Tab-separated table of C-alpha atoms in Angstrom:
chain	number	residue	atom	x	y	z
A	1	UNK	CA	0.000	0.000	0.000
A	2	UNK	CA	2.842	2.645	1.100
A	3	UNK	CA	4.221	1.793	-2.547
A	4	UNK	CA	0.861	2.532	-3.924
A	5	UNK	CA	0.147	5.688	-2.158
A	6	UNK	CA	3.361	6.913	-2.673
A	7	UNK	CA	3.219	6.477	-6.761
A	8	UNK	CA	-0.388	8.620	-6.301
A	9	UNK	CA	1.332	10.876	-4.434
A	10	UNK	CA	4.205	11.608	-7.154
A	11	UNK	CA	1.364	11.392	-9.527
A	12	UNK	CA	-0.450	14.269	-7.883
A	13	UNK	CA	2.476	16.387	-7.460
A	14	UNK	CA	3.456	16.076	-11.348
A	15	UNK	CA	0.050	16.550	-12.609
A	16	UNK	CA	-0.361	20.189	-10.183
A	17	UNK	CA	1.915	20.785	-7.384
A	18	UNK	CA	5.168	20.870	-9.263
A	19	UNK	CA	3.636	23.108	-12.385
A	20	UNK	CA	2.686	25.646	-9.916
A	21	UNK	CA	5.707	25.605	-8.198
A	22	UNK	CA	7.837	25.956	-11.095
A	23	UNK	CA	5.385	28.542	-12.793
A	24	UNK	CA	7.278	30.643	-9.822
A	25	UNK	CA	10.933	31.950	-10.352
A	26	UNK	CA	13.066	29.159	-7.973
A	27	UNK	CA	13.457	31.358	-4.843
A	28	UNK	CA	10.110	32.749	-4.683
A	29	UNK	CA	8.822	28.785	-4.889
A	30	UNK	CA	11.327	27.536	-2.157
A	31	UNK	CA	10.086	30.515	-0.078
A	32	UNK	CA	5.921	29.390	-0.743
A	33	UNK	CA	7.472	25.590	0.245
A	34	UNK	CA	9.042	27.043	3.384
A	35	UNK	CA	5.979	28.853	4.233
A	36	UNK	CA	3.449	25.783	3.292
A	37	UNK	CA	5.456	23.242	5.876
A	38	UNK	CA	4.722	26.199	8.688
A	39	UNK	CA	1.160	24.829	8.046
A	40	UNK	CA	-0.891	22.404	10.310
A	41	UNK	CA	-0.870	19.569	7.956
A	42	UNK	CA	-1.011	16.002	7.899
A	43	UNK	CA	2.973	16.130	6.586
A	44	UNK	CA	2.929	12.301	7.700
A	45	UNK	CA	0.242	11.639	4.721
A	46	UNK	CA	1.129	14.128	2.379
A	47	UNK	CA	4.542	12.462	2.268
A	48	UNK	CA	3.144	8.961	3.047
A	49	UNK	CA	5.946	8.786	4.961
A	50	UNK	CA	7.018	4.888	6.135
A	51	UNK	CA	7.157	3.581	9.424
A	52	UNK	CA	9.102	0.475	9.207
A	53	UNK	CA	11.904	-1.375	11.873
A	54	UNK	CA	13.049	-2.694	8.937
A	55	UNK	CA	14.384	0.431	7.269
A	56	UNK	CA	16.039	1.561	11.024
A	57	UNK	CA	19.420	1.830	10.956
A	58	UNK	CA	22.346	4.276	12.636
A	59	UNK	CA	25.179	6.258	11.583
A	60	UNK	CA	28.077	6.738	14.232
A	61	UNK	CA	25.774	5.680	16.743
A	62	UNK	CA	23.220	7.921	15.853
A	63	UNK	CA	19.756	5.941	15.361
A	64	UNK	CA	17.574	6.834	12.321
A	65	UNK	CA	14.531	5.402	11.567
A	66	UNK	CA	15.459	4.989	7.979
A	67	UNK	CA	18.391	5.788	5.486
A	68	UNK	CA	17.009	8.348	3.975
A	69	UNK	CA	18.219	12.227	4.709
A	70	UNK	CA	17.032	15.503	3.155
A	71	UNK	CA	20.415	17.529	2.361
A	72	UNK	CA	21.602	20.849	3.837
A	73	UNK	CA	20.541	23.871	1.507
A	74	UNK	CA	16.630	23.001	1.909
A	75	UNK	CA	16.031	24.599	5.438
A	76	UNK	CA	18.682	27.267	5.636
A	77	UNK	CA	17.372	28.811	8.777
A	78	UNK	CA	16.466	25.481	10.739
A	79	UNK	CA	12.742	26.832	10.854
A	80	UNK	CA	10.762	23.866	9.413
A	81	UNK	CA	12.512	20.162	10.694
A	82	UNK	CA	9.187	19.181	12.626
A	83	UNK	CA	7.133	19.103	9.220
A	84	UNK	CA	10.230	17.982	7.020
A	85	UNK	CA	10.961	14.993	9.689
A	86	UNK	CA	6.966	14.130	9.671
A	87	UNK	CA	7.021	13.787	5.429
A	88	UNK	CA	9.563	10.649	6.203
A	89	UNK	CA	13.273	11.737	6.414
A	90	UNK	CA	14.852	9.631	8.692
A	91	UNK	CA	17.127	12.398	9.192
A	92	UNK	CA	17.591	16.374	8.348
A	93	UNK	CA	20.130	18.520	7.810
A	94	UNK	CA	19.303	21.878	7.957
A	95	UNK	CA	21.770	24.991	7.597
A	96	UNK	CA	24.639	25.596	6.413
A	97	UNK	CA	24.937	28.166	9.397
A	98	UNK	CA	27.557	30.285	9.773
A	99	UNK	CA	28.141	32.242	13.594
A	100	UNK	CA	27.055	35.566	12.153
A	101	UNK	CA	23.616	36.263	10.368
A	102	UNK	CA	24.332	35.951	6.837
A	103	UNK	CA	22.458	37.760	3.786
A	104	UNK	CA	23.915	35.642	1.149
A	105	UNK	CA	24.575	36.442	-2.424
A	106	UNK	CA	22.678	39.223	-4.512
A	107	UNK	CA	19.904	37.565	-6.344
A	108	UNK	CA	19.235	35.986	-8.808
A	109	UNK	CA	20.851	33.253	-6.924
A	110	UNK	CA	18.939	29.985	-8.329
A	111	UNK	CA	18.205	28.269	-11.702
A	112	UNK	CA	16.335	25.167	-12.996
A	113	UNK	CA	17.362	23.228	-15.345
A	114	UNK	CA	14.124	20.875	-15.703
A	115	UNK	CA	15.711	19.252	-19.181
A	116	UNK	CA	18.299	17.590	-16.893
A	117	UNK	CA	16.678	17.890	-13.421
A	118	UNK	CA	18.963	19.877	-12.132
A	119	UNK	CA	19.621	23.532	-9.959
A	120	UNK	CA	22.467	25.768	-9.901
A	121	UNK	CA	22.662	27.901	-6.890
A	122	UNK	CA	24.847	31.021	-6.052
A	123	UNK	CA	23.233	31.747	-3.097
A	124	UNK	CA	25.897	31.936	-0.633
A	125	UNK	CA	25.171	30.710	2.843
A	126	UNK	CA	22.273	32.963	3.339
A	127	UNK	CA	21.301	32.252	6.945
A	128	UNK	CA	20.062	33.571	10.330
A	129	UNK	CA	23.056	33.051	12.429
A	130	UNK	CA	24.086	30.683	14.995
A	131	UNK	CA	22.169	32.301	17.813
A	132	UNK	CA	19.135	32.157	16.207
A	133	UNK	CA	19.454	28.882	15.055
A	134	UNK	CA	20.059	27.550	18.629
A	135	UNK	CA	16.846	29.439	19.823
A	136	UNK	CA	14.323	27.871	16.645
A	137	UNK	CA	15.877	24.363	17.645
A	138	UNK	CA	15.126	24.811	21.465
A	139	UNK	CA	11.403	25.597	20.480
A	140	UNK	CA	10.935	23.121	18.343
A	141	UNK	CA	9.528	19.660	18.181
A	142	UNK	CA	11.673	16.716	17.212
A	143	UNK	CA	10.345	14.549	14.401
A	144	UNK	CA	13.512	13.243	12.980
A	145	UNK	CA	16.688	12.675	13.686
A	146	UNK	CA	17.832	17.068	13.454
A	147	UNK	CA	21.681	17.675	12.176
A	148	UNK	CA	23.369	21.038	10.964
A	149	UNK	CA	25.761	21.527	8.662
A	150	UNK	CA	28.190	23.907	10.196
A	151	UNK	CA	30.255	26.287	7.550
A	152	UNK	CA	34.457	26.123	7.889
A	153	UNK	CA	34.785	29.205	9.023
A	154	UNK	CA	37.685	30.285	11.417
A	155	UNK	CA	37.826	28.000	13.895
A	156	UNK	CA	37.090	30.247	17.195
A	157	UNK	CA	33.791	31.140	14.810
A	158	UNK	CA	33.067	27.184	14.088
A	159	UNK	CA	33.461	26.531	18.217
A	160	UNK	CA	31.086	29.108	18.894
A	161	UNK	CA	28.580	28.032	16.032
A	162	UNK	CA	29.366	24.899	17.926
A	163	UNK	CA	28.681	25.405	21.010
A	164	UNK	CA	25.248	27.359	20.613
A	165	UNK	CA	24.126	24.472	18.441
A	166	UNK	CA	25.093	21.371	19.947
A	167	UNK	CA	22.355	20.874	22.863
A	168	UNK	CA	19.689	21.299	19.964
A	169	UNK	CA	21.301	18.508	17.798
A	170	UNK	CA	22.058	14.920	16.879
A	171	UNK	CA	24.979	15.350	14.735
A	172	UNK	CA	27.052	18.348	12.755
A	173	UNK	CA	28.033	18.012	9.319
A	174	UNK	CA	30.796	19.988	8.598
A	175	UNK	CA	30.437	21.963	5.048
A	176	UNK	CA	34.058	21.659	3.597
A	177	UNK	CA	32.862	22.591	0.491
A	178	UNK	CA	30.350	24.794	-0.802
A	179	UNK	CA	31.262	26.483	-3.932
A	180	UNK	CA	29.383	28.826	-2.787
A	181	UNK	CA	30.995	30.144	0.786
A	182	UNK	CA	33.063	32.552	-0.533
A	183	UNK	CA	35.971	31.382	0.998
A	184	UNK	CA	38.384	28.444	-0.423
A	185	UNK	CA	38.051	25.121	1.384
A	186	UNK	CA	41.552	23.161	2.564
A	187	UNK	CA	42.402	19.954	4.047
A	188	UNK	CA	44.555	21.664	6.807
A	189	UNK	CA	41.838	23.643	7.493
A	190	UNK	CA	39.565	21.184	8.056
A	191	UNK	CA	42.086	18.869	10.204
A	192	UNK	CA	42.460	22.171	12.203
A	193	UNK	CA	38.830	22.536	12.461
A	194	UNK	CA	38.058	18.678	13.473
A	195	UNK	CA	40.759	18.925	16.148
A	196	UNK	CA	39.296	22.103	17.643
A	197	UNK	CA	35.845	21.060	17.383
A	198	UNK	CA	35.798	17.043	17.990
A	199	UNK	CA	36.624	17.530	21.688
A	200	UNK	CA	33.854	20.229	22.487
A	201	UNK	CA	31.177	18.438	20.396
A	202	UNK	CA	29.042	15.933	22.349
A	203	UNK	CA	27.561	14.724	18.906
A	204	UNK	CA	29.191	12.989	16.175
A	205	UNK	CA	30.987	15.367	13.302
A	206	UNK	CA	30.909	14.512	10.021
A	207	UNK	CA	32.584	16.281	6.592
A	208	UNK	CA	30.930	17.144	4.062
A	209	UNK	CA	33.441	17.058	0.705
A	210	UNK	CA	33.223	18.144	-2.892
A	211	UNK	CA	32.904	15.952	-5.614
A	212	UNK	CA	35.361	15.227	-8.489
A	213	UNK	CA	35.926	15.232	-11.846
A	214	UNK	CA	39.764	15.124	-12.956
A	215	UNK	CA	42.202	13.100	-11.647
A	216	UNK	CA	43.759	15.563	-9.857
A	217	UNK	CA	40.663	16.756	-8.030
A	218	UNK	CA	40.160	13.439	-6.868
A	219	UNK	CA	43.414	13.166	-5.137
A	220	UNK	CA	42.682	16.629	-3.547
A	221	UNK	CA	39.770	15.261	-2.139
A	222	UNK	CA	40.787	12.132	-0.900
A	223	UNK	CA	43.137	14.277	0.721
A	224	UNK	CA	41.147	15.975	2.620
A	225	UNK	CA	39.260	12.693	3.162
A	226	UNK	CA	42.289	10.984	4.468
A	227	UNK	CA	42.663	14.354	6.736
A	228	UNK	CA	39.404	14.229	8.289
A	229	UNK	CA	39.695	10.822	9.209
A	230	UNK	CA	43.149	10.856	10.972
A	231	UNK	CA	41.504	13.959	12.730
A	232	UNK	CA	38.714	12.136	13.840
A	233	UNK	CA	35.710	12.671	12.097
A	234	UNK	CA	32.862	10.586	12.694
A	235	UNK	CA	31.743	10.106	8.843
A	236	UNK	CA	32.127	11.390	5.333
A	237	UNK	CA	29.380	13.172	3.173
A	238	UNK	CA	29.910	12.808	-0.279
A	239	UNK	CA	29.601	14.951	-2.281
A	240	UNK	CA	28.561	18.459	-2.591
A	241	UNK	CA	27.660	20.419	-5.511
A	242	UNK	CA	29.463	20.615	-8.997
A	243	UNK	CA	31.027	24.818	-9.461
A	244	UNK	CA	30.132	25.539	-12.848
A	245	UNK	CA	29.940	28.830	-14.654
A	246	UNK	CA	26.872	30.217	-14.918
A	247	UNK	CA	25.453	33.426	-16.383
A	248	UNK	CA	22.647	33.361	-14.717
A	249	UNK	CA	23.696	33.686	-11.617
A	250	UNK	CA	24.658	37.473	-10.224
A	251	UNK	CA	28.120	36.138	-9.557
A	252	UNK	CA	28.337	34.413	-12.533
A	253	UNK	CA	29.052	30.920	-11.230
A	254	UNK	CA	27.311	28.474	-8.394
A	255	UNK	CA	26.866	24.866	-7.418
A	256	UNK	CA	25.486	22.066	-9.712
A	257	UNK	CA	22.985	19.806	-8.092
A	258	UNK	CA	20.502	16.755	-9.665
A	259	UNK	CA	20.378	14.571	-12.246
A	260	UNK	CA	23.897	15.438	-13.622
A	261	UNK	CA	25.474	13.941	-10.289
A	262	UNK	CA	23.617	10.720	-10.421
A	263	UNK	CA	25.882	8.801	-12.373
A	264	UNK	CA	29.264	10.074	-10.754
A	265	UNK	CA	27.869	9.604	-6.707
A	266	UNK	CA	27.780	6.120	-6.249
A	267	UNK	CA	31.821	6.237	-7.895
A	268	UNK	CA	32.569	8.681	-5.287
A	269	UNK	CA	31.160	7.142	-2.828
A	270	UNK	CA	33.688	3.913	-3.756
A	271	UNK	CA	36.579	5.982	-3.871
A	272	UNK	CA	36.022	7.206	-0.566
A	273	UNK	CA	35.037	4.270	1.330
A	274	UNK	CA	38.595	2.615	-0.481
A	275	UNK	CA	40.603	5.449	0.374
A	276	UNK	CA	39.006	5.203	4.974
A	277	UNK	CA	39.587	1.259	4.428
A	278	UNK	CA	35.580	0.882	4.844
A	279	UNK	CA	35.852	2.222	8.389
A	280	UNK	CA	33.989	5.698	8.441
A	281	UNK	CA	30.473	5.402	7.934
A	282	UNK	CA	29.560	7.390	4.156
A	283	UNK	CA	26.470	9.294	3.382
A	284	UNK	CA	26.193	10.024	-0.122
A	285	UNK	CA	25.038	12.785	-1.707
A	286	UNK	CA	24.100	14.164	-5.065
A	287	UNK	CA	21.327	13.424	-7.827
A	288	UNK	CA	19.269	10.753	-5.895
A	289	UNK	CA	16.107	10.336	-6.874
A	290	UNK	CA	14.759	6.768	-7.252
A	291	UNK	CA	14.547	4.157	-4.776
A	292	UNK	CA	17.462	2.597	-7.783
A	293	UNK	CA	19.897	5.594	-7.324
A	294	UNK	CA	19.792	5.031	-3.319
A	295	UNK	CA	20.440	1.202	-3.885
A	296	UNK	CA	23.556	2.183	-6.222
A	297	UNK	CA	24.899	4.080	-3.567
A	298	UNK	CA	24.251	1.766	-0.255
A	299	UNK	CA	25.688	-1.451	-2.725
A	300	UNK	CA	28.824	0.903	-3.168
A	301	UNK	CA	29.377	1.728	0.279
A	302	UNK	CA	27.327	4.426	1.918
A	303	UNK	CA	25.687	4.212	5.190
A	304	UNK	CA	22.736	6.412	4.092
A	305	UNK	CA	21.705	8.577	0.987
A	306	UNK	CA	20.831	12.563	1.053
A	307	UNK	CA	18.123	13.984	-1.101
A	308	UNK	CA	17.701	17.855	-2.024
A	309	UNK	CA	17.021	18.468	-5.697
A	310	UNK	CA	15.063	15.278	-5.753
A	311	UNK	CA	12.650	16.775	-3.224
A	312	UNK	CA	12.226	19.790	-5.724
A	313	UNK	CA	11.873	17.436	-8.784
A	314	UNK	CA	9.606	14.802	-7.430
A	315	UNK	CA	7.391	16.070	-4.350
A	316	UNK	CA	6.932	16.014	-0.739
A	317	UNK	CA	6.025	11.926	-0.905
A	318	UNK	CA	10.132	11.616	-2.269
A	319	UNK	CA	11.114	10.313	0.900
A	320	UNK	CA	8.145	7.740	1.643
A	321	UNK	CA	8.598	6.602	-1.968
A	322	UNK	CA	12.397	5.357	-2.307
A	323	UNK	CA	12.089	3.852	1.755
A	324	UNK	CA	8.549	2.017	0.808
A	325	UNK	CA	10.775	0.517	-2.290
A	326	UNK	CA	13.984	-0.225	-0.460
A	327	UNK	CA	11.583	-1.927	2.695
């Protein structure tokens, strides 16, 4: 039945609920989305989200009642993890969150590319600061299992970030990165960071690293792979978005997300559980969208999968669809 209800639910939201989000410019529509999970609804049906022991499982010890994560980028501020957790994620990551409030990039800071199912964003860690963050989370119900992906900032800014944060949370996902930060990402940095933070942190940390193309960005990230693990990091997320140029975008560049990644995540994910010796649990990341694109991943080595653009591309019922299929 969950299989059933699930395909209606898909069915419903490409027959109506994605044409009227997309007949909105991206931002404006990820704004309505925001504002529509504020609502009183039934998220549980709406997503026909799965309740299954089956599909339970943990990551570094934390429990999750199934595999399946929504990505960092969707809830920027934190606000909406009670509604997001009841439409069947057995885990969200909300942020990237940075100590101080930031405004992000100037807009136009998002593009579809439906042809492809993809995004590109530019939008630059747009987000209400630490402080703020830590006060939503204290208010709010949990639903899910509720992680934030902290930015690599200086480290005394990361500890604080830290520190406000970590009563509210399950685990921090540290955003070594974003093409988007405005700041250049390094595996010092982020041994630096680990070491700082890993003693302070009474939740598991994991990194968050960017994806590869060449052969030489490969080895950089494996790097800072091999980094993170000697510094102690409880897990690896791979991978982040794809920088490509793009004219749309009021910086001219941003991050490429969706069905471009699909192929190239479940390689990643190999490389990088070969490169920890299987030991660090791997959540991958980038163009999932079936229930077959999460099995590709798990059967190469990840732990759990991350959806964000397949939220965008195939409803609110994304989540209750791929774990009804995998139970």
């Amino acid at each position: 039945m969950a299989t059933t209800e699930g395909s209606s639910s898909r069915g419903w939201y490409e027959a109506f609920g994605r044409r009227l989000f997309f007949s909105l410019d991206p931002e404006r529509s990820h704004r309505v989305a925001l504002a529509m999970l504020a609502l009183p609804l039934p998220w549980g049906r709406i997503g026909h989200a799965v309740a299954d022991p089956a599909l339970a499982t943990s990551v570094a010890g934390v429990p999750l009642a199934n595999p399946i994560g929504l990505a960092s980028g969707f809830d920027k501020a934190c606000e909406r993890f009670a509604a997001l957790g009841k439409l069947g994620f057995g885990y969200v990551v909300g942020g990237t969150v940075t100590l101080a409030p930031r405004p992000g990039n100037a807009k136009p800071r998002i593009a579809r590319d439906p042809a492809t199912r993809a995004l590109v964003n530019a939008m630059g860690l747009p987000n209400p600061g630490a402080a703020a963050v830590a006060t939503t989370l204290a208010r709010a119900p949990r639903t899910t299992s509720r992680w934030v992906s902290l930015a690599d900032e200086q480290v005394d800014a990361a500890c604080q970030a830290l520190d406000l944060i970590a009563p509210h949370v399950d685990a921090f996902e540290l955003n070594a990165s974003s093409p988007n930060a405005g700041w250049a990402h390094g595996a010092d940095h982020v041994g630096a960071l680990l070491e700082a933070l890993r003693p302070r942190s009474p939740v598991p940390v994991f990194v968050k690293v960017p994806p590869f193309v060449t052969d030489e960005e490969r080895e950089g990230v494996l790097t800072m792979v091999r980094v993170a693990q000697d510094a102690g990091a409880a897990g690896i997320t791979c991978a982040n978005t794809i920088p490509v140029q793009d004219a749309r975008m009021s910086t001219g560049r941003g991050g490429l997300s969706g069905g471009p990644l699909t192929e190239s995540t479940p390689e990643i994910v190999a490389a990088v559980r070969a490169a920890t010796g299987g030991v660090l649990p791997i959540n991958a990341s980038g163009g999932i969208f079936t229930a077959a694109d999460a099995r590709a991943c798990l059967a190469a080595g990840a732990t759990t999968v991350q959806v964000y653009t397949g939220l965008i591309y195939e409803g609110p019922a994304v989540a209750g669809w791929i774990a009804a299929s995998l139970r």
